[in-house]
Coordinates of C-alpha atoms in Angstrom, one line a residue:
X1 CA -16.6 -41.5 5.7
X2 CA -13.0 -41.8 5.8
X3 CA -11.6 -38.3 5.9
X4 CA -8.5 -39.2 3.6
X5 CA -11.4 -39.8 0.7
X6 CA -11.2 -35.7 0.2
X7 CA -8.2 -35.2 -1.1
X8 CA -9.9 -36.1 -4.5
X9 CA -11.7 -33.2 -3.6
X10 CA -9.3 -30.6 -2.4
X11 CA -6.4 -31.9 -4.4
X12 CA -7.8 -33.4 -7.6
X13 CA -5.6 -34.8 -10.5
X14 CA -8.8 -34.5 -13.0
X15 CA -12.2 -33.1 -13.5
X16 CA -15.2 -33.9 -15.1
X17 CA -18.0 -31.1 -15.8
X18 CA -21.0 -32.5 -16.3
X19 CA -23.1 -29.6 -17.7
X20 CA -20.3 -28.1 -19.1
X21 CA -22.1 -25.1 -21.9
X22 CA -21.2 -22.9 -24.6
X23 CA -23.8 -20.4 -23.0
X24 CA -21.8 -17.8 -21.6
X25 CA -24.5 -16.6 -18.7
X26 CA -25.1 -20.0 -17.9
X27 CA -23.3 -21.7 -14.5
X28 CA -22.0 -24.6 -16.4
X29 CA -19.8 -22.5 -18.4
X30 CA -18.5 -20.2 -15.7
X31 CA -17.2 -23.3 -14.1
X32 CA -15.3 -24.6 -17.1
X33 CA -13.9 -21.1 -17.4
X34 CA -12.9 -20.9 -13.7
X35 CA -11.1 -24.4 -14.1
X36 CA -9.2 -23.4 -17.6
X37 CA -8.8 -19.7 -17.1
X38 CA -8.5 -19.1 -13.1
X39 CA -11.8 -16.7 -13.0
X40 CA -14.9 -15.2 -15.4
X41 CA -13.8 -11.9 -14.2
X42 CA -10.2 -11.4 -14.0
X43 CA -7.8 -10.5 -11.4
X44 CA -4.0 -11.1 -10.3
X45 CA -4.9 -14.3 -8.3
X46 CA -6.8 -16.2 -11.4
X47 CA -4.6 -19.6 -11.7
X48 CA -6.2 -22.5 -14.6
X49 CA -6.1 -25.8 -13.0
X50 CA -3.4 -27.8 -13.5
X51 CA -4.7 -31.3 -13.9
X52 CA -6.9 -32.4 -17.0
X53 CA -10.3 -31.0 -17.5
X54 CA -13.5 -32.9 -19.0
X55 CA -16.5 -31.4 -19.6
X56 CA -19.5 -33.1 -20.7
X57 CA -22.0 -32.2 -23.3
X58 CA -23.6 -34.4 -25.5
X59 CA -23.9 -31.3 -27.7
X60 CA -20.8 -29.7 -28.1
X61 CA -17.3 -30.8 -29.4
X62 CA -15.5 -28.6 -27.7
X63 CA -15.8 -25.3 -25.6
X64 CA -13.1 -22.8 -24.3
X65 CA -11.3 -25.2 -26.1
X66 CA -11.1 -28.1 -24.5
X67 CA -12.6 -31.0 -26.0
X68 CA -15.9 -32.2 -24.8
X69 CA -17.7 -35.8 -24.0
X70 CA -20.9 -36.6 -25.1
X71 CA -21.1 -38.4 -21.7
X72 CA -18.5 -39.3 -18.3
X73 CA -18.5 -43.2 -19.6
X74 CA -16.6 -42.0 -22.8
X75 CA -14.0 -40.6 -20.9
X76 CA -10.8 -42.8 -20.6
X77 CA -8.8 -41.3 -18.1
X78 CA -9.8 -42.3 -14.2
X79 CA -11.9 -39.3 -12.9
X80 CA -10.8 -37.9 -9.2
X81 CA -13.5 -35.4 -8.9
X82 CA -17.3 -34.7 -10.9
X83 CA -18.8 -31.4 -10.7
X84 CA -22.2 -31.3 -11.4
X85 CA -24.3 -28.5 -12.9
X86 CA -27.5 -30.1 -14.7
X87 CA -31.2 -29.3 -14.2
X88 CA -32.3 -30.9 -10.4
X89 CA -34.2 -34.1 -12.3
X90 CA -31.5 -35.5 -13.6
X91 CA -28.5 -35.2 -11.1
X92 CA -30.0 -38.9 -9.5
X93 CA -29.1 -40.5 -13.2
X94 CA -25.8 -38.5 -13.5
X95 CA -24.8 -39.7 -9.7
X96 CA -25.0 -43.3 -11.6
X97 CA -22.8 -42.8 -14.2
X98 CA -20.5 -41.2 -11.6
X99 CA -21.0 -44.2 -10.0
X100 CA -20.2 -46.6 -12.6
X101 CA -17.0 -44.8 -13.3
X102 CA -16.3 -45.6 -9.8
X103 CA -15.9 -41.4 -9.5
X104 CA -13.6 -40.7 -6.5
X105 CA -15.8 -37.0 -5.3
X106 CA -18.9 -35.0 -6.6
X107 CA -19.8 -31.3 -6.1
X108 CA -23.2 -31.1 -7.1
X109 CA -23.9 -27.3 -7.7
X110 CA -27.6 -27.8 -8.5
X111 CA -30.5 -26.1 -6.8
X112 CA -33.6 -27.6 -6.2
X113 CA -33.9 -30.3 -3.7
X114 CA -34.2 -30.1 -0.1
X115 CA -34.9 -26.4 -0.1
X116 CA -38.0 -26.4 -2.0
X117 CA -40.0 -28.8 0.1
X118 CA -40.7 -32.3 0.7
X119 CA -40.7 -33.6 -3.1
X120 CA -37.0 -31.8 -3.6
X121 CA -36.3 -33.8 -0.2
X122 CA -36.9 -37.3 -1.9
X123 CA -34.9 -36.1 -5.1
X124 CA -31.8 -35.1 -2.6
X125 CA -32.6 -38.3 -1.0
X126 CA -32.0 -40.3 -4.1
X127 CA -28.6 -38.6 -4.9
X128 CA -27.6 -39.4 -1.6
X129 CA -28.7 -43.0 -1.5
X130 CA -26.3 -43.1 -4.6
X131 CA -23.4 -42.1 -3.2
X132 CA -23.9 -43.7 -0.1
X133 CA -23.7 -46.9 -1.9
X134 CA -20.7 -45.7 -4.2
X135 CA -18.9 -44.0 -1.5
X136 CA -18.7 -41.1 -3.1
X137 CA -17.6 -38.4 -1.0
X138 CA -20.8 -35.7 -1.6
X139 CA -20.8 -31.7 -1.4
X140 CA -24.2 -30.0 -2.1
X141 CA -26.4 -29.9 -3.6
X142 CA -27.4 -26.2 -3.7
X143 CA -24.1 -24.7 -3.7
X144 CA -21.3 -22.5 -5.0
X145 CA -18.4 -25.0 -5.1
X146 CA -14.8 -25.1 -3.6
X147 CA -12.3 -23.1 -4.4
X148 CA -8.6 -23.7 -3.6
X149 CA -5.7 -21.2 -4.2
X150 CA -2.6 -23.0 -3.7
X151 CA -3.5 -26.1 -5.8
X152 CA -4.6 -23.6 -8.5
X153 CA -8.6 -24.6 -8.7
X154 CA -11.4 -23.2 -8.5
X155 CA -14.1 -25.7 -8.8
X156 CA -17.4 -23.0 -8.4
X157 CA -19.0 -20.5 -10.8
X158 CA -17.6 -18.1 -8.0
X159 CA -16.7 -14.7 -10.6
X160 CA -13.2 -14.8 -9.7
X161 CA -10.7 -16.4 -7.4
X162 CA -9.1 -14.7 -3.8
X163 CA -5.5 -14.7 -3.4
X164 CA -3.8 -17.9 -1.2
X165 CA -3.2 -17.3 2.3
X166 CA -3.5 -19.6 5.2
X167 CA -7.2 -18.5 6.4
X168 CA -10.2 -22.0 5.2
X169 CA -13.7 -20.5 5.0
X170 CA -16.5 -22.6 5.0
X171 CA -20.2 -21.3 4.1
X172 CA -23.2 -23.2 3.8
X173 CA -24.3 -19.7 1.7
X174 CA -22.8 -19.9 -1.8
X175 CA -23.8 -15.9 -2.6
X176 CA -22.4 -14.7 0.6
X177 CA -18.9 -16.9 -0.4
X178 CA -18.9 -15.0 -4.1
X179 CA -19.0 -11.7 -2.2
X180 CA -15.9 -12.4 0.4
X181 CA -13.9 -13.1 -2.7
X182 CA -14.7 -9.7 -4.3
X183 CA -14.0 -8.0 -1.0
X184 CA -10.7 -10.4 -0.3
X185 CA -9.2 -9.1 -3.6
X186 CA -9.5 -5.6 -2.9
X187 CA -8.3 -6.3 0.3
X188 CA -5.2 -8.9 -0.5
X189 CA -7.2 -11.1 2.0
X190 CA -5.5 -14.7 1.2
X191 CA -7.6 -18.0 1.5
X192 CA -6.4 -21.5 2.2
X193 CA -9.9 -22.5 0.8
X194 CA -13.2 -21.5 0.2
X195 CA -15.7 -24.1 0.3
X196 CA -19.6 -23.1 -0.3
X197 CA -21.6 -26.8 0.9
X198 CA -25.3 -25.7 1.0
X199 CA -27.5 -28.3 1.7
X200 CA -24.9 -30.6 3.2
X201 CA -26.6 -33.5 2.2
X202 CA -23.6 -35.8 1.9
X203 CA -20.9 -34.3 3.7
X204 CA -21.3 -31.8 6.6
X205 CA -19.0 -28.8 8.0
X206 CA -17.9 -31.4 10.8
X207 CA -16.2 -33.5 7.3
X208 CA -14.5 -30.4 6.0
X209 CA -13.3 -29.3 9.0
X210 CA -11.6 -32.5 10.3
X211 CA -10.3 -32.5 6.9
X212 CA -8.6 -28.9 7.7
X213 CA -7.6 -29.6 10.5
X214 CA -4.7 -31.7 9.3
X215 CA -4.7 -29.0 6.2
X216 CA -1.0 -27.5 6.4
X217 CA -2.4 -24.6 4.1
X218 CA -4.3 -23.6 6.8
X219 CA -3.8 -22.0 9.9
X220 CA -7.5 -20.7 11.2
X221 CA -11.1 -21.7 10.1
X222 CA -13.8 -19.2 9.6
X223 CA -17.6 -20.6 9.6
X224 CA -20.7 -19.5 8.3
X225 CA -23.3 -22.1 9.2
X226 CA -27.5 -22.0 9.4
X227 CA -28.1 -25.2 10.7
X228 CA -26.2 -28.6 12.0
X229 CA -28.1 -32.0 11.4
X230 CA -25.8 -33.7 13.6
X231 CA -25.0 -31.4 16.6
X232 CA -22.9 -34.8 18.5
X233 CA -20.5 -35.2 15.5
X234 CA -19.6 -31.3 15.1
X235 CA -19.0 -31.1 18.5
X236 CA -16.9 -34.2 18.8
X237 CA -14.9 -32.8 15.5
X238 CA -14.5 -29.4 16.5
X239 CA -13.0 -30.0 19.7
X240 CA -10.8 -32.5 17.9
X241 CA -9.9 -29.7 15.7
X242 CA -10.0 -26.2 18.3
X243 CA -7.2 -28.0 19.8
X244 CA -5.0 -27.5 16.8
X245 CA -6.0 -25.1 15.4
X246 CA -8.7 -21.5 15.5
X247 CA -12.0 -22.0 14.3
X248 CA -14.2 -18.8 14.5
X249 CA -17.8 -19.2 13.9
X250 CA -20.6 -16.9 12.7
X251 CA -24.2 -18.5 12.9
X252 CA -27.1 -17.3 11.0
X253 CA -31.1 -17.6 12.1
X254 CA -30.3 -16.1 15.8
X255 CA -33.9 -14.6 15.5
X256 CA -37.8 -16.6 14.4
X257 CA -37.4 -14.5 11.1
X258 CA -33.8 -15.3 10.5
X259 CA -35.2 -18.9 11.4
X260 CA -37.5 -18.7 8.4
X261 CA -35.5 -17.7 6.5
X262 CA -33.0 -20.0 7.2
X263 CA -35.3 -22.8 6.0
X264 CA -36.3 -21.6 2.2
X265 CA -32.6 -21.0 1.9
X266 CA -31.1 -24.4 2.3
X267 CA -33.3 -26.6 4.1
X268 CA -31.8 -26.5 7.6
X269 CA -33.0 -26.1 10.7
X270 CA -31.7 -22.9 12.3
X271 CA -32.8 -24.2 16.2
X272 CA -31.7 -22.6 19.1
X273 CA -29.4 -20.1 18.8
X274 CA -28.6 -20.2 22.7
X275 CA -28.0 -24.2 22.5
X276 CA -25.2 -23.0 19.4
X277 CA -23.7 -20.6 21.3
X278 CA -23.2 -23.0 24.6
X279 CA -22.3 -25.8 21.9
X280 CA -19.5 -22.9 20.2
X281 CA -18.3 -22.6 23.5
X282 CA -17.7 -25.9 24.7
X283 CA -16.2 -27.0 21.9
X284 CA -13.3 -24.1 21.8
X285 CA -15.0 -21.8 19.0
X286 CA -14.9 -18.4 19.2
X287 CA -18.3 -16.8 18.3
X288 CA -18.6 -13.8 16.3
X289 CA -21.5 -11.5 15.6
X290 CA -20.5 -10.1 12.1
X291 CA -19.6 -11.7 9.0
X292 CA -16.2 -8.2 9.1
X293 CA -16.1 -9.6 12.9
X294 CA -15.6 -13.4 11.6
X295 CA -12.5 -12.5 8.9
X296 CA -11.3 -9.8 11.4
X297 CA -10.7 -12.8 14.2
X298 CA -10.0 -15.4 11.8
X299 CA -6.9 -13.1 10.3
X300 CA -5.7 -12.2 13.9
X301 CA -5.7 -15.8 15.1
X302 CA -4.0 -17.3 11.8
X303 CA -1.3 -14.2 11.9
X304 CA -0.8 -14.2 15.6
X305 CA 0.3 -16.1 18.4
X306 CA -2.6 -16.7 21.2
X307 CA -2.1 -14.3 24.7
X308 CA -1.0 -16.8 27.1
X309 CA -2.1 -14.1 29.8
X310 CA -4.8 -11.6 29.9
X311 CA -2.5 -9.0 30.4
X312 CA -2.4 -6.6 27.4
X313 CA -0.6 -3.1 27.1
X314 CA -1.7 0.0 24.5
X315 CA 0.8 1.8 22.7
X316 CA -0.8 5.1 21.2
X317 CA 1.0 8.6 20.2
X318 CA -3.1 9.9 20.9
X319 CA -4.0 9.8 23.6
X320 CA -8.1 9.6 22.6
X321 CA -7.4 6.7 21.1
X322 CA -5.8 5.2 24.0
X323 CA -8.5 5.6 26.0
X324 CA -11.3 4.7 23.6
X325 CA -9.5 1.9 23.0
X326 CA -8.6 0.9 26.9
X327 CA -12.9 1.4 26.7
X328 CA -13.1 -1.1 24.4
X329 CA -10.4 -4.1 25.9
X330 CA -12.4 -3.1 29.3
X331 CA -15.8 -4.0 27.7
X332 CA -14.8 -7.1 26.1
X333 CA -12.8 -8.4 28.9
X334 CA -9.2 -7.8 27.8
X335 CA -6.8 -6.8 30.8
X336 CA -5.1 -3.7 30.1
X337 CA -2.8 -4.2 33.0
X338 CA -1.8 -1.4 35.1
X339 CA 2.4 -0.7 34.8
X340 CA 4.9 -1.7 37.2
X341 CA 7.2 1.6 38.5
X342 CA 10.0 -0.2 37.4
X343 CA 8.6 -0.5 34.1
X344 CA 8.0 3.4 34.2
X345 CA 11.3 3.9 35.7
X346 CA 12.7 2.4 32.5
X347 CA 10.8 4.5 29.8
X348 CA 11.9 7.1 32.1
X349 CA 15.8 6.1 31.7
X350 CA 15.0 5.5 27.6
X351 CA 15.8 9.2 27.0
X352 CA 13.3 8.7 24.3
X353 CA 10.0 9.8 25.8
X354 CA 8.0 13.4 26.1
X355 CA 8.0 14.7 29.6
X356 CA 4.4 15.1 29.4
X357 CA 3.9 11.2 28.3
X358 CA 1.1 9.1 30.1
X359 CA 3.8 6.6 32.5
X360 CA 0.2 4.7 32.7
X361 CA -1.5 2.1 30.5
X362 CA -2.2 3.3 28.0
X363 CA 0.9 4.7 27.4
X364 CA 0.2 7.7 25.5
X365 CA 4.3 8.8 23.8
X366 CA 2.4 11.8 23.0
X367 CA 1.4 13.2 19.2
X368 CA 4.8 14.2 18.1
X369 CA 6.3 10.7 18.8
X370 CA 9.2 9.9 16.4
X371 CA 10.2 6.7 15.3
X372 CA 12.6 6.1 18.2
X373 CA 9.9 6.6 20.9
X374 CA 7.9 3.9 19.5
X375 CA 10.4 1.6 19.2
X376 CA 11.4 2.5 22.7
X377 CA 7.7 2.0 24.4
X378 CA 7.2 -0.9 22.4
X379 CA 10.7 -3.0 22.9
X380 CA 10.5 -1.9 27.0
X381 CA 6.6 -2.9 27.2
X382 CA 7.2 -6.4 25.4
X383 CA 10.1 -7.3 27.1
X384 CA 8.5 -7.2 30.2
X385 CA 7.2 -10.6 31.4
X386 CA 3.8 -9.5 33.0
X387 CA 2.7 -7.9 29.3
X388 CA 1.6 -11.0 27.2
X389 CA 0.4 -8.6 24.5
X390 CA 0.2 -5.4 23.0
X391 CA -2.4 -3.1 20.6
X392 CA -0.2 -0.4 18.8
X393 CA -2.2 2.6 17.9
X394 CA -0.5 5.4 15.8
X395 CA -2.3 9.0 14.7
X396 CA -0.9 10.7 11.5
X397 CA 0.8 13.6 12.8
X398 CA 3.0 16.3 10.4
X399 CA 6.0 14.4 12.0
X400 CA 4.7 10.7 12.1
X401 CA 7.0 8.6 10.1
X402 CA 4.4 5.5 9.1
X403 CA 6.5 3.1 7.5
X404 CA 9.6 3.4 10.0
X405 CA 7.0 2.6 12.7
X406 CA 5.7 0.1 10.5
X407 CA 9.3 -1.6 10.8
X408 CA 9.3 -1.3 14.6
X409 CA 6.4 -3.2 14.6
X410 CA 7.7 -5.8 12.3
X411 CA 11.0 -6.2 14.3
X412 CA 9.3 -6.2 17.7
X413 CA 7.0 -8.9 16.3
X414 CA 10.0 -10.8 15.3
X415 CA 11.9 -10.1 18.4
X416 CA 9.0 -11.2 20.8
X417 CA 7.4 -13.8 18.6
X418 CA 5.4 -15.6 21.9
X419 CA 3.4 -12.2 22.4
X420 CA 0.8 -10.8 19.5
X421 CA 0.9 -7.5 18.4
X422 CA -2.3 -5.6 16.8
X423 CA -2.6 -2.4 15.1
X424 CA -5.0 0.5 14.5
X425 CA -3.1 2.8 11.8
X426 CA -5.9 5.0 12.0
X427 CA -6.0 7.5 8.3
X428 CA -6.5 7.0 4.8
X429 CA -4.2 8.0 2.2
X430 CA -0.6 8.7 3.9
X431 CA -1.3 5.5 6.1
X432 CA -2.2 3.0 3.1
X433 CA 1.7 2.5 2.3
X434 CA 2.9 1.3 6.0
X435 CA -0.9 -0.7 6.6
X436 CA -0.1 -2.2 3.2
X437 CA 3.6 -2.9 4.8
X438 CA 2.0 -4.4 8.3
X439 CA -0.1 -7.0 6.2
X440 CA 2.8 -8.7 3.9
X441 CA 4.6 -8.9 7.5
X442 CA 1.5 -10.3 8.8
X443 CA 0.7 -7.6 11.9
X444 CA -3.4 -7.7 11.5
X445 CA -3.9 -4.1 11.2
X446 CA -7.6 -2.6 11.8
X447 CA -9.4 0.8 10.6
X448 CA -11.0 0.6 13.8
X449 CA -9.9 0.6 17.8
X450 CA -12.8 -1.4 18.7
X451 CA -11.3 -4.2 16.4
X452 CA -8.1 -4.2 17.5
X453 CA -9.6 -4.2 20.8
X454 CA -12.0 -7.5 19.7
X455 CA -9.2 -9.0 18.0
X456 CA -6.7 -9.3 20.9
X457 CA -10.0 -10.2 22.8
X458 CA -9.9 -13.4 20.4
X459 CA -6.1 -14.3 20.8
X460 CA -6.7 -13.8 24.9
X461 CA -9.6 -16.8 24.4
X462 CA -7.6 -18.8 22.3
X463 CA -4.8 -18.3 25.0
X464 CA -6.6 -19.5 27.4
X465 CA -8.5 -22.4 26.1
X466 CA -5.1 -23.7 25.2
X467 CA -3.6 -23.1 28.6
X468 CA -7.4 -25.4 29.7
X469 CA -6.0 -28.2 27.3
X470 CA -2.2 -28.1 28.6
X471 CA -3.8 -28.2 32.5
X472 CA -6.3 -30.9 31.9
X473 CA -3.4 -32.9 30.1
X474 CA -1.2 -32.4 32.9

């Protein structure tokens, strides 16, 4: 498959909806209202499609008011992309007519092939024979759709659409997808793209994630996967594509009932999970456990710059938190590196810190820090070349000032752009304002030290699997 053939997926001038319906439950409408509207339920990020819009229904004249085609032959205009939501039995007949209008992509979103057994096998081998023969690029069948922000579509009955940022998250589980954009809305989580490809029976994650790879929407790749068919071609692919950019990866079926259940949910075969995990490995992923893990890394590694050394310092103004933090970068194998004197000798010289502050990592400015102090530690630890990163930690005190430490962290980010910064603004309600301030700057800001702690873990990895690259080049 020639990787250039899904643009007509990702960047389509025109859609067709075959099963396009009037009936508002049903999936064919949602995703005629997703295309024309943005979203069924409605939100800030909802965006109608810009190109033109066919559905098809022999039935109907129009709905949502657009006109409608009895069938995709009637249609004039060339057709970049077919989205296909029709009852299992017929998709093999559809695939023709896609064929015969020489059809540039398909989604089909239809259940009921590979996953129900051996006689939904042979139907989802007849679609793909089809398309095969068309060379028609092929995602699904069994799945949600894709969804992409910044060219305004959303080509899924997803029930609303995530705000555009530069993270690409690919899910062979359509549900699990719909659910991430509820919780990336609330959370101003921003996607490149969201692409649900369930079965995979035409193209694979290895396919979409080549395609990424030269994506300049996208700056990290988050995976959920349950099986690989072709475990040679994803690794070839994603080392092709680690080296350019992230890809975090979250695998499903790690135990015999996840197995099962991986089967009756799309078909695949979960295998090993200790032949994924060497295969994640070697290829440059970085594995996590969690599906909050997987968007946790994935936002740290798109946001960030990798740690070129495992040398890490802790900023905190509690010193609890230092330490339960320091626990945490210990246990997952991030240096926090001990401080040179003359490092000390120059907080000491700051005029800025508490006589009773830590002069250790981590450097604890003590409770009633003050802006200044902050943006003392902070500029004094990062300009020194033996820290390669930092985790800033701040308590809410009855002096804290949040959003002018907020701005220290911005400017220091700025100032030192080679080395990542984290945060853990730990509170609630007097925090939201300067977390909310950290995100539009892009500082990944956690609720919690131990993800700050496996965050910078992440960026230490990345670090060094580049620095592996640049030596083996050399």
């Amino acid at each position: 498959m020639e990787i250039k053939k899904l643009d007509a997926i990702f960047n389509p001038r025109s859609i067709a909806i075959i099963g396009a319906s009037r009936d508002e439950k049903s999936v064919g409408h949602a995703i005629l209202r997703n295309l024309t509207v943005g979203c069924v339920f409605k939100c800030k990020y909802c965006r109608p499609f810009k190109g033109r819009i066919y559905p098809i229904n022999p039935n109907a004249d129009e709905i949502l008011g657009v006109k409608c085609y009895a069938k995709l032959g009637d249609v004039a205009d060339e057709i970049d992309l077919a989205v296909i939501a029709v009852p299992a039995k017929i998709v093999p007949a559809i695939m023709k007519e896609c064929a015969k209008k020489k059809v540039k992509a398909a989604i089909i979103i239809s259940a009921g092939f590979a996953e129900l057994g051996r006689e939904g096998k042979k139907l989802q081998d007849a679609v793909v024979k089809i398309s095969k023969a068309a060379k028609i690029p092929l995602v699904g069948p069994n799945c949600l759709g894709i969804i992409r922000p910044s060219a305004s579509m959303n080509a899924s009955f997803a029930p609303s659409t995530p705000p555009q940022g530069n993270i690409a998250f690919i899910s062979q589980s359509g549900a699990l997808a719909d659910s991430i954009i509820d919780w990336a809305i609330e959370e101003s989580y921003g996607f490149s793209t969201v692409i649900s490809y369930g079965n995979h029976a035409g193209l694979d994650v290895h396919d979409f994630m080549e395609w990424l790879g030269n994506d300049n929407e996208t700056k990290s790749i988050a995976l959920y996967i349950e099986g690989i068919d072709d475990g040679r071609k994803f690794m070839e692919i994603a080392k092709k594509v680690s080296r350019i950019k992230p890809v975090v990866v979250l695998k499903a079926g790690k135990t015999q009932t996840g197995k099962n259940a991986v089967s009756s949910h799309t078909g695949s075969l979960a295998g090993s999970y200790e032949v994924y995990e060497a295969v994640f490995r070697q290829s440059g992923l970085v594995i996590a456990d969690t599906v909050e893990e997987l968007f946790d890394i994935a936002k740290a590694l798109a946001e960030q710059q990798p740690c070129r050394e495992n040398a890490v310092a802790i900023v905190t103004n509690g010193g609890g938190c230092g330490v339960l933090c320091a626990d945490k970068c210990t246990e997952f194998g991030v240096n926090v590196v001990e401080l040179k004197q003359s490092t000390i000798n120059k907080l000491d010289k700051s005029g800025k810190m508490h006589p009773a502050y830590s002069r250790r990592n981590p450097l604890d400015i003590i409770g009633d820090a003050l802006p200044e102090r902050y943006e003392a530690a902070i500029n004094i630890l990062l300009a020194e070349d033996y820290i390669r990163g930092l985790i800033v930690i701040q308590t809410l005190q009855a002096m804290t000032d949040s959003i002018e430490d907020a701005k220290i962290v911005i400017e220091a980010n700025k100032k030192f752009p080679s080395k990542p910064i984290v945060c853990t603004y730990m509170g609630g309600r007097f925090s939201k304002e300067s977390i909310e301030l950290l995100k539009e700057h892009k500082i990944p800001d956690y609720n919690d030290l131990s993800k700050s702690a496996k965050a910078m873990q992440a960026l230490v990895l990345r670090g060094e699997y580049l620095k592996k690259i640049d030596k083996n080049k050399s």
